[in-house]
Amino acid sequence: MSMRVTEQSMSARVRTGLQNNQGRLEKLREQMASGKQVAKPSDSPTGAAHALRLRGDIGAKERYVRSATDGAARLSTAEGALGSASTLLNRARDLVLQGMSSPAVGDPAAREAIAGELDGLRDALLSVANTTYLGRPVFGGTTSNEAAFDASGAYTGDNGEVQRRIADNVQVRVDVSADAFGTGASQLFGVLDSIKANLRTNPSAVAADLDRLDLGIKSVNSELTAVGTRYSQLTAASDAAGAQSAQLSADLSEIEDIDLMKAIIDLQGQSVGYEAALGATAKIVTPSLLDFLR
Amino acid sequence: MSTFSGLNTALSALKAQRRGLELTGQNIANANTVGYSRQRLDTTAVGGAVPAMWATQTPFDGGVNVLGTSRMRDAYLETRAQTEHGQQALLTGRSEVLFDIESTFEEPSDTGLQARLTELWGGFTDVADSPSDPAARNQLLVRAQIVATTLNTMSTGFAARYEGQRFALNDTVTDVNTASAQLADLNDKVVKGTAAGLDVNELMDQRDLVVVRLAELVGATSTRDPNGAVNVSVGGAALVTGSTARTLVTAGSATLAGQAGDPVSVRFADDNSVVAGPGGEAGALVESLNGTLPSYSAQMDGVAAMLANSVNAVQQGGYTTSGTPGGPLFSGTTAGSIKVAITNPEDIAASSDPTLAFDGGNADKLAELGRKHGGVDETYAMVVARIGVEANTAAQLADTQDAITEQVDYARLSVAGVNVDEELTAMLTYQRSYQAASRIMTAVDEMLDTLINRMGN
């Protein structure tokens, strides 16, 4: 038996059809307006969970980029300081050699002049060793003091290390130990003090001081190389994390955001469909036998 | 056979056709009345009586007899409609409840808990990178505060939704009571009217509407009594029997906090027995109040507890700037009660060594909590995925049920609905039959005129 068509069943069907049509149109409009295809978890449960994880990952990569950039800046300050120290020490070595050879070796006044110049170099070296980054001495470990070395050249920092996390499970040391300026008997400030005193009073002992000075210079130079290596490690990590973050952001956009071109075409198609449905309904619903009875 | 029986036959025809025309008018008038069933005139031809014994004449006394009007309605489709409408109300209610809960999560977005947590871990990294910077420490405390507030807001959201749905359950049960009282009243009128031989079609239409409404409200099922009454039961217990209706009440905690100790139920007022497995709108609300809402609230409490415990454990393993072991950063272990316990930024245990004031090792460990497998972020993402799946599934089920219900409704409307073309055709038929009956009357009249007036002149 074919189904009887009644006014109410017909209007109910038409209403449902139009409503579904309008519902789809509304959904597309909402997506266009928000630019998101996953606006709530139920829009795509797996997509939403994935989006949450991606956001967490992007946050972590951005942290790594920030830490690595900051660490690199800190290291480059230390690198600059070590470079200056190296220059100063080479100048000091020249002066010491000058003081050990004639004519200065036999001339107390000339040695006094050299000792005076070394005094200036020592002060310059001290100031270099007390270089700060954002108010913290770069050679002072994690100290809360303002300077890493006091006026006498004694170390006032601590043995803490400053680390920066630049990737999951990767930490890089971004400070430089005060050991770079020599330890114990070959600590550079002590060595320079000893050279000054010996130049003035006991020129024959300067040769031993020179050996210790050379040890110090070697220590500074080798630290300079290590810092350079770590610096390039940091910049590489920062670039890598930045690239990963960009890739993850693209993935996130892929999940959450609408494809604008596709959305516009869908919306157009749906609008045309809706208008056609409205037009057809207007034509279908009106006629009845009433229109044809006299 | 009487001389005038022809006139009587024509008269009965005139009466019947007029009645038919009136009924057509009634059908057209109610073409758009919700719940109206089209009516049909039941007539039977008079005559064909068994001849009396020894009778010599044919006892012909013709005409048409109107037996009454009948309602065009399919009892099977009506029962199906009740079931499907009840199921639709339950599934739609379930889906609405889940969408409502889902909206408390505000995910995925740049303002949801996930984004706030990511900021918090970033704050720890900043402190790890510059432990001596008071600005980084202050910023961390603010971010921790925002995470705690976001959790508090979600907890408040769950509590408010619980209270809202609890009120909605009260309203629904009030509606059920109104509808069952109405049904009992209509049953009474229908039974009495039928006994008195009155036309009760319109009352029965109203009654069918009320029965479907009861199915939607509480998942009631109906049976038809031989005397014409419709009895309705819910969860296997009678709700309306003939002209008596039982009253329902709600019981259980008014707040989410008290729900565990005092679950929500719908009960019969007279013997305080629980309605077993209510369906429809009430069923969806009871399910949510006793199951869905407490469950998601507890899951978020779990997330809050995990956050507080994991952060506090690491924080307590580190040292403040003054070298003392760190105290808990968060107090409270539920989404509603979690708070930041530290007010002094110096108390953040960033250092991993009591002798190193400006070490950042422990802050780095805190930041790493955000990357931990099975940590707070992952647990939270799982809760969000779960609500997403549940809401999505519920919406799909509700959509499918919508389509089924619509099909049944179309079928019902197809049987019970008025078709104007049909009625117009009937109208023409009755009109023409009326004209024809009038012609019969005129013809008989003329015939008698010939017999009475023209004869014997």
mmCIF file of N, CA, C and O in Angstrom, chain B residues 257-321:
data_model
loop_
_atom_site.group_PDB
_atom_site.id
_atom_site.type_symbol
_atom_site.label_atom_id
_atom_site.label_comp_id
_atom_site.label_asym_id
_atom_site.label_seq_id
_atom_site.Cartn_x
_atom_site.Cartn_y
_atom_site.Cartn_z
ATOM 1 N N ALA B 257 28.040 18.375 45.748
ATOM 2 C CA ALA B 257 28.888 17.922 46.850
ATOM 3 C C ALA B 257 28.204 16.823 47.660
ATOM 4 O O ALA B 257 28.861 15.906 48.152
ATOM 5 N N GLY B 258 26.862 16.919 47.787
ATOM 6 C CA GLY B 258 26.158 15.951 48.619
ATOM 7 C C GLY B 258 25.655 14.742 47.852
ATOM 8 O O GLY B 258 25.051 13.847 48.435
ATOM 9 N N GLN B 259 25.915 14.720 46.509
ATOM 10 C CA GLN B 259 25.314 13.677 45.676
ATOM 11 C C GLN B 259 25.744 12.272 46.078
ATOM 12 O O GLN B 259 24.928 11.354 46.139
ATOM 13 N N ALA B 260 27.046 12.099 46.379
ATOM 14 C CA ALA B 260 27.563 10.763 46.665
ATOM 15 C C ALA B 260 26.810 10.117 47.821
ATOM 16 O O ALA B 260 26.507 8.924 47.789
ATOM 17 N N GLY B 261 26.488 10.918 48.839
ATOM 18 C CA GLY B 261 25.821 10.362 50.008
ATOM 19 C C GLY B 261 24.315 10.295 49.857
ATOM 20 O O GLY B 261 23.631 9.645 50.645
ATOM 21 N N ASP B 262 23.770 10.977 48.844
ATOM 22 C CA ASP B 262 22.321 11.079 48.713
ATOM 23 C C ASP B 262 21.961 11.139 47.234
ATOM 24 O O ASP B 262 21.635 12.199 46.698
ATOM 25 N N PRO B 263 22.029 9.987 46.545
ATOM 26 C CA PRO B 263 21.795 9.997 45.091
ATOM 27 C C PRO B 263 20.369 10.444 44.747
ATOM 28 O O PRO B 263 19.459 10.311 45.566
ATOM 29 N N VAL B 264 20.256 10.947 43.522
ATOM 30 C CA VAL B 264 18.966 11.472 43.070
ATOM 31 C C VAL B 264 18.085 10.331 42.573
ATOM 32 O O VAL B 264 18.572 9.381 41.969
ATOM 33 N N SER B 265 16.772 10.415 42.875
ATOM 34 C CA SER B 265 15.842 9.421 42.353
ATOM 35 C C SER B 265 14.481 10.061 42.147
ATOM 36 O O SER B 265 14.193 11.119 42.688
ATOM 37 N N VAL B 266 13.671 9.390 41.315
ATOM 38 C CA VAL B 266 12.272 9.785 41.156
ATOM 39 C C VAL B 266 11.454 8.725 41.875
ATOM 40 O O VAL B 266 11.700 7.528 41.714
ATOM 41 N N ARG B 267 10.533 9.164 42.726
ATOM 42 C CA ARG B 267 9.780 8.213 43.543
ATOM 43 C C ARG B 267 8.283 8.446 43.424
ATOM 44 O O ARG B 267 7.848 9.538 43.058
ATOM 45 N N PHE B 268 7.517 7.391 43.771
ATOM 46 C CA PHE B 268 6.070 7.558 43.888
ATOM 47 C C PHE B 268 5.784 8.196 45.234
ATOM 48 O O PHE B 268 6.347 7.789 46.255
ATOM 49 N N ALA B 269 4.886 9.196 45.234
ATOM 50 C CA ALA B 269 4.628 9.920 46.472
ATOM 51 C C ALA B 269 3.906 9.046 47.480
ATOM 52 O O ALA B 269 4.147 9.139 48.676
ATOM 53 N N ASP B 270 3.036 8.135 46.984
ATOM 54 C CA ASP B 270 2.201 7.403 47.949
ATOM 55 C C ASP B 270 2.973 6.387 48.785
ATOM 56 O O ASP B 270 2.807 6.328 49.994
ATOM 57 N N ASP B 271 3.854 5.564 48.151
ATOM 58 C CA ASP B 271 4.554 4.565 48.967
ATOM 59 C C ASP B 271 6.068 4.792 48.992
ATOM 60 O O ASP B 271 6.820 3.950 49.479
ATOM 61 N N ASN B 272 6.506 5.927 48.462
ATOM 62 C CA ASN B 272 7.928 6.301 48.457
ATOM 63 C C ASN B 272 8.815 5.296 47.734
ATOM 64 O O ASN B 272 10.018 5.229 47.972
ATOM 65 N N SER B 273 8.219 4.461 46.846
ATOM 66 C CA SER B 273 9.051 3.498 46.119
ATOM 67 C C SER B 273 9.730 4.200 44.943
ATOM 68 O O SER B 273 9.180 5.122 44.348
ATOM 69 N N VAL B 274 10.943 3.739 44.642
ATOM 70 C CA VAL B 274 11.736 4.369 43.585
ATOM 71 C C VAL B 274 11.227 3.916 42.219
ATOM 72 O O VAL B 274 10.930 2.738 42.033
ATOM 73 N N VAL B 275 11.126 4.861 41.280
ATOM 74 C CA VAL B 275 10.779 4.514 39.904
ATOM 75 C C VAL B 275 12.009 3.878 39.274
ATOM 76 O O VAL B 275 13.056 4.513 39.157
ATOM 77 N N ALA B 276 11.883 2.595 38.892
ATOM 78 C CA ALA B 276 13.050 1.883 38.367
ATOM 79 C C ALA B 276 13.323 2.318 36.940
ATOM 80 O O ALA B 276 12.452 2.229 36.083
ATOM 81 N N GLY B 277 14.548 2.790 36.701
ATOM 82 C CA GLY B 277 14.981 3.154 35.354
ATOM 83 C C GLY B 277 14.026 4.048 34.606
ATOM 84 O O GLY B 277 13.469 3.640 33.597
ATOM 85 N N PRO B 278 13.791 5.273 35.093
ATOM 86 C CA PRO B 278 12.931 6.180 34.346
ATOM 87 C C PRO B 278 13.562 6.487 32.988
ATOM 88 O O PRO B 278 14.782 6.515 32.860
ATOM 89 N N GLY B 279 12.728 6.700 31.977
ATOM 90 C CA GLY B 279 13.254 7.038 30.655
ATOM 91 C C GLY B 279 12.946 8.481 30.343
ATOM 92 O O GLY B 279 12.716 9.289 31.251
ATOM 93 N N GLY B 280 12.948 8.806 29.052
ATOM 94 C CA GLY B 280 12.590 10.151 28.613
ATOM 95 C C GLY B 280 13.483 11.234 29.200
ATOM 96 O O GLY B 280 14.631 10.975 29.563
ATOM 97 N N GLU B 281 12.945 12.441 29.268
ATOM 98 C CA GLU B 281 13.726 13.580 29.762
ATOM 99 C C GLU B 281 14.184 13.349 31.196
ATOM 100 O O GLU B 281 15.330 13.629 31.549
ATOM 101 N N ALA B 282 13.259 12.838 32.043
ATOM 102 C CA ALA B 282 13.605 12.606 33.440
ATOM 103 C C ALA B 282 14.746 11.596 33.539
ATOM 104 O O ALA B 282 15.676 11.770 34.344
ATOM 105 N N GLY B 283 14.703 10.550 32.681
ATOM 106 C CA GLY B 283 15.750 9.528 32.704
ATOM 107 C C GLY B 283 17.105 10.123 32.393
ATOM 108 O O GLY B 283 18.099 9.831 33.066
ATOM 109 N N ALA B 284 17.146 10.984 31.350
ATOM 110 C CA ALA B 284 18.416 11.610 30.971
ATOM 111 C C ALA B 284 18.960 12.452 32.114
ATOM 112 O O ALA B 284 20.164 12.441 32.399
ATOM 113 N N LEU B 285 18.070 13.171 32.802
ATOM 114 C CA LEU B 285 18.525 14.034 33.903
ATOM 115 C C LEU B 285 19.042 13.206 35.076
ATOM 116 O O LEU B 285 20.098 13.514 35.649
ATOM 117 N N VAL B 286 18.309 12.136 35.426
ATOM 118 C CA VAL B 286 18.743 11.303 36.558
ATOM 119 C C VAL B 286 20.115 10.674 36.250
ATOM 120 O O VAL B 286 21.012 10.663 37.091
ATOM 121 N N GLU B 287 20.273 10.181 35.014
ATOM 122 C CA GLU B 287 21.563 9.606 34.606
ATOM 123 C C GLU B 287 22.701 10.596 34.783
ATOM 124 O O GLU B 287 23.764 10.280 35.305
ATOM 125 N N SER B 288 22.437 11.830 34.321
ATOM 126 C CA SER B 288 23.479 12.850 34.403
ATOM 127 C C SER B 288 23.785 13.206 35.850
ATOM 128 O O SER B 288 24.938 13.312 36.259
ATOM 129 N N LEU B 289 22.728 13.375 36.654
ATOM 130 C CA LEU B 289 22.905 13.801 38.043
ATOM 131 C C LEU B 289 23.639 12.738 38.856
ATOM 132 O O LEU B 289 24.467 13.055 39.706
ATOM 133 N N ASN B 290 23.329 11.452 38.585
ATOM 134 C CA ASN B 290 23.949 10.389 39.382
ATOM 135 C C ASN B 290 25.229 9.855 38.765
ATOM 136 O O ASN B 290 26.020 9.216 39.449
ATOM 137 N N GLY B 291 25.389 10.067 37.445
ATOM 138 C CA GLY B 291 26.541 9.447 36.801
ATOM 139 C C GLY B 291 27.485 10.416 36.132
ATOM 140 O O GLY B 291 28.609 10.637 36.585
ATOM 141 N N THR B 292 27.015 11.025 35.036
ATOM 142 C CA THR B 292 27.914 11.785 34.183
ATOM 143 C C THR B 292 28.575 12.953 34.909
ATOM 144 O O THR B 292 29.802 13.088 34.885
ATOM 145 N N LEU B 293 27.742 13.790 35.554
ATOM 146 C CA LEU B 293 28.315 14.976 36.216
ATOM 147 C C LEU B 293 29.277 14.615 37.338
ATOM 148 O O LEU B 293 30.419 15.102 37.359
ATOM 149 N N PRO B 294 28.872 13.752 38.306
ATOM 150 C CA PRO B 294 29.822 13.389 39.356
ATOM 151 C C PRO B 294 31.096 12.770 38.789
ATOM 152 O O PRO B 294 32.187 13.009 39.302
ATOM 153 N N SER B 295 30.952 11.978 37.699
ATOM 154 C CA SER B 295 32.127 11.321 37.131
ATOM 155 C C SER B 295 33.124 12.347 36.587
ATOM 156 O O SER B 295 34.323 12.291 36.891
ATOM 157 N N TYR B 296 32.640 13.303 35.778
ATOM 158 C CA TYR B 296 33.575 14.282 35.214
ATOM 159 C C TYR B 296 34.123 15.215 36.280
ATOM 160 O O TYR B 296 35.277 15.631 36.228
ATOM 161 N N SER B 297 33.287 15.523 37.262
ATOM 162 C CA SER B 297 33.765 16.348 38.366
ATOM 163 C C SER B 297 34.905 15.620 39.090
ATOM 164 O O SER B 297 35.942 16.213 39.421
ATOM 165 N N ALA B 298 34.716 14.307 39.321
ATOM 166 C CA ALA B 298 35.750 13.527 40.002
ATOM 167 C C ALA B 298 37.018 13.440 39.152
ATOM 168 O O ALA B 298 38.140 13.498 39.674
ATOM 169 N N GLN B 299 36.838 13.317 37.823
ATOM 170 C CA GLN B 299 38.021 13.233 36.960
ATOM 171 C C GLN B 299 38.830 14.526 37.024
ATOM 172 O O GLN B 299 40.062 14.503 37.028
ATOM 173 N N MET B 300 38.114 15.666 37.088
ATOM 174 C CA MET B 300 38.837 16.936 37.181
ATOM 175 C C MET B 300 39.469 17.096 38.567
ATOM 176 O O MET B 300 40.523 17.700 38.704
ATOM 177 N N ASP B 301 38.819 16.543 39.597
ATOM 178 C CA ASP B 301 39.442 16.528 40.920
ATOM 179 C C ASP B 301 40.749 15.744 40.845
ATOM 180 O O ASP B 301 41.753 16.115 41.458
ATOM 181 N N GLY B 302 40.723 14.653 40.093
ATOM 182 C CA GLY B 302 41.922 13.837 39.916
ATOM 183 C C GLY B 302 43.037 14.632 39.256
ATOM 184 O O GLY B 302 44.201 14.562 39.662
ATOM 185 N N VAL B 303 42.682 15.414 38.224
ATOM 186 C CA VAL B 303 43.677 16.238 37.541
ATOM 187 C C VAL B 303 44.265 17.258 38.527
ATOM 188 O O VAL B 303 45.486 17.444 38.594
ATOM 189 N N ALA B 304 43.374 17.901 39.317
ATOM 190 C CA ALA B 304 43.834 18.904 40.279
ATOM 191 C C ALA B 304 44.754 18.271 41.319
ATOM 192 O O ALA B 304 45.806 18.820 41.667
ATOM 193 N N ALA B 305 44.370 17.060 41.804
ATOM 194 C CA ALA B 305 45.174 16.387 42.823
ATOM 195 C C ALA B 305 46.545 16.030 42.256
ATOM 196 O O ALA B 305 47.581 16.217 42.911
ATOM 197 N N MET B 306 46.542 15.543 40.996
ATOM 198 C CA MET B 306 47.815 15.165 40.379
ATOM 199 C C MET B 306 48.718 16.387 40.222
ATOM 200 O O MET B 306 49.916 16.333 40.518
ATOM 201 N N LEU B 307 48.118 17.505 39.804
ATOM 202 C CA LEU B 307 48.893 18.740 39.652
ATOM 203 C C LEU B 307 49.500 19.149 40.990
ATOM 204 O O LEU B 307 50.714 19.375 41.101
ATOM 205 N N ALA B 308 48.638 19.229 42.021
ATOM 206 C CA ALA B 308 49.104 19.689 43.324
ATOM 207 C C ALA B 308 50.181 18.756 43.866
ATOM 208 O O ALA B 308 51.254 19.201 44.300
ATOM 209 N N ASN B 309 49.923 17.431 43.809
ATOM 210 C CA ASN B 309 50.861 16.488 44.399
ATOM 211 C C ASN B 309 52.199 16.471 43.673
ATOM 212 O O ASN B 309 53.258 16.470 44.305
ATOM 213 N N SER B 310 52.157 16.455 42.331
ATOM 214 C CA SER B 310 53.425 16.348 41.608
ATOM 215 C C SER B 310 54.249 17.626 41.769
ATOM 216 O O SER B 310 55.460 17.575 41.998
ATOM 217 N N VAL B 311 53.588 18.800 41.661
ATOM 218 C CA VAL B 311 54.330 20.058 41.812
ATOM 219 C C VAL B 311 54.864 20.186 43.244
ATOM 220 O O VAL B 311 56.030 20.526 43.452
ATOM 221 N N ASN B 312 54.001 19.871 44.227
ATOM 222 C CA ASN B 312 54.427 20.008 45.620
ATOM 223 C C ASN B 312 55.605 19.087 45.948
ATOM 224 O O ASN B 312 56.530 19.474 46.666
ATOM 225 N N ALA B 313 55.555 17.852 45.407
ATOM 226 C CA ALA B 313 56.628 16.899 45.705
ATOM 227 C C ALA B 313 57.974 17.447 45.228
ATOM 228 O O ALA B 313 58.972 17.412 45.968
ATOM 229 N N VAL B 314 58.015 17.974 43.990
ATOM 230 C CA VAL B 314 59.277 18.508 43.469
ATOM 231 C C VAL B 314 59.656 19.786 44.226
ATOM 232 O O VAL B 314 60.812 19.987 44.597
ATOM 233 N N GLN B 315 58.655 20.622 44.457
ATOM 234 C CA GLN B 315 58.890 21.886 45.163
ATOM 235 C C GLN B 315 59.500 21.612 46.542
ATOM 236 O O GLN B 315 60.425 22.293 46.978
ATOM 237 N N GLN B 316 58.999 20.563 47.221
ATOM 238 C CA GLN B 316 59.500 20.260 48.555
ATOM 239 C C GLN B 316 60.873 19.618 48.530
ATOM 240 O O GLN B 316 61.558 19.571 49.542
ATOM 241 N N GLY B 317 61.296 19.146 47.333
ATOM 242 C CA GLY B 317 62.642 18.597 47.221
ATOM 243 C C GLY B 317 63.675 19.674 46.918
ATOM 244 O O GLY B 317 64.870 19.387 46.834
ATOM 245 N N GLY B 318 63.221 20.929 46.710
ATOM 246 C CA GLY B 318 64.155 22.002 46.383
ATOM 247 C C GLY B 318 64.306 22.986 47.522
ATOM 248 O O GLY B 318 63.826 22.741 48.636
ATOM 249 N N TYR B 319 65.001 24.084 47.215
ATOM 250 C CA TYR B 319 65.293 25.045 48.282
ATOM 251 C C TYR B 319 64.967 26.457 47.824
ATOM 252 O O TYR B 319 65.142 26.801 46.653
ATOM 253 N N THR B 320 64.500 27.265 48.770
ATOM 254 C CA THR B 320 64.162 28.648 48.470
ATOM 255 C C THR B 320 65.443 29.470 48.398
ATOM 256 O O THR B 320 66.537 28.955 48.654
ATOM 257 N N THR B 321 65.308 30.762 48.085
ATOM 258 C CA THR B 321 66.504 31.602 47.980
ATOM 259 C C THR B 321 67.235 31.697 49.315
ATOM 260 O O THR B 321 68.436 31.924 49.357
#
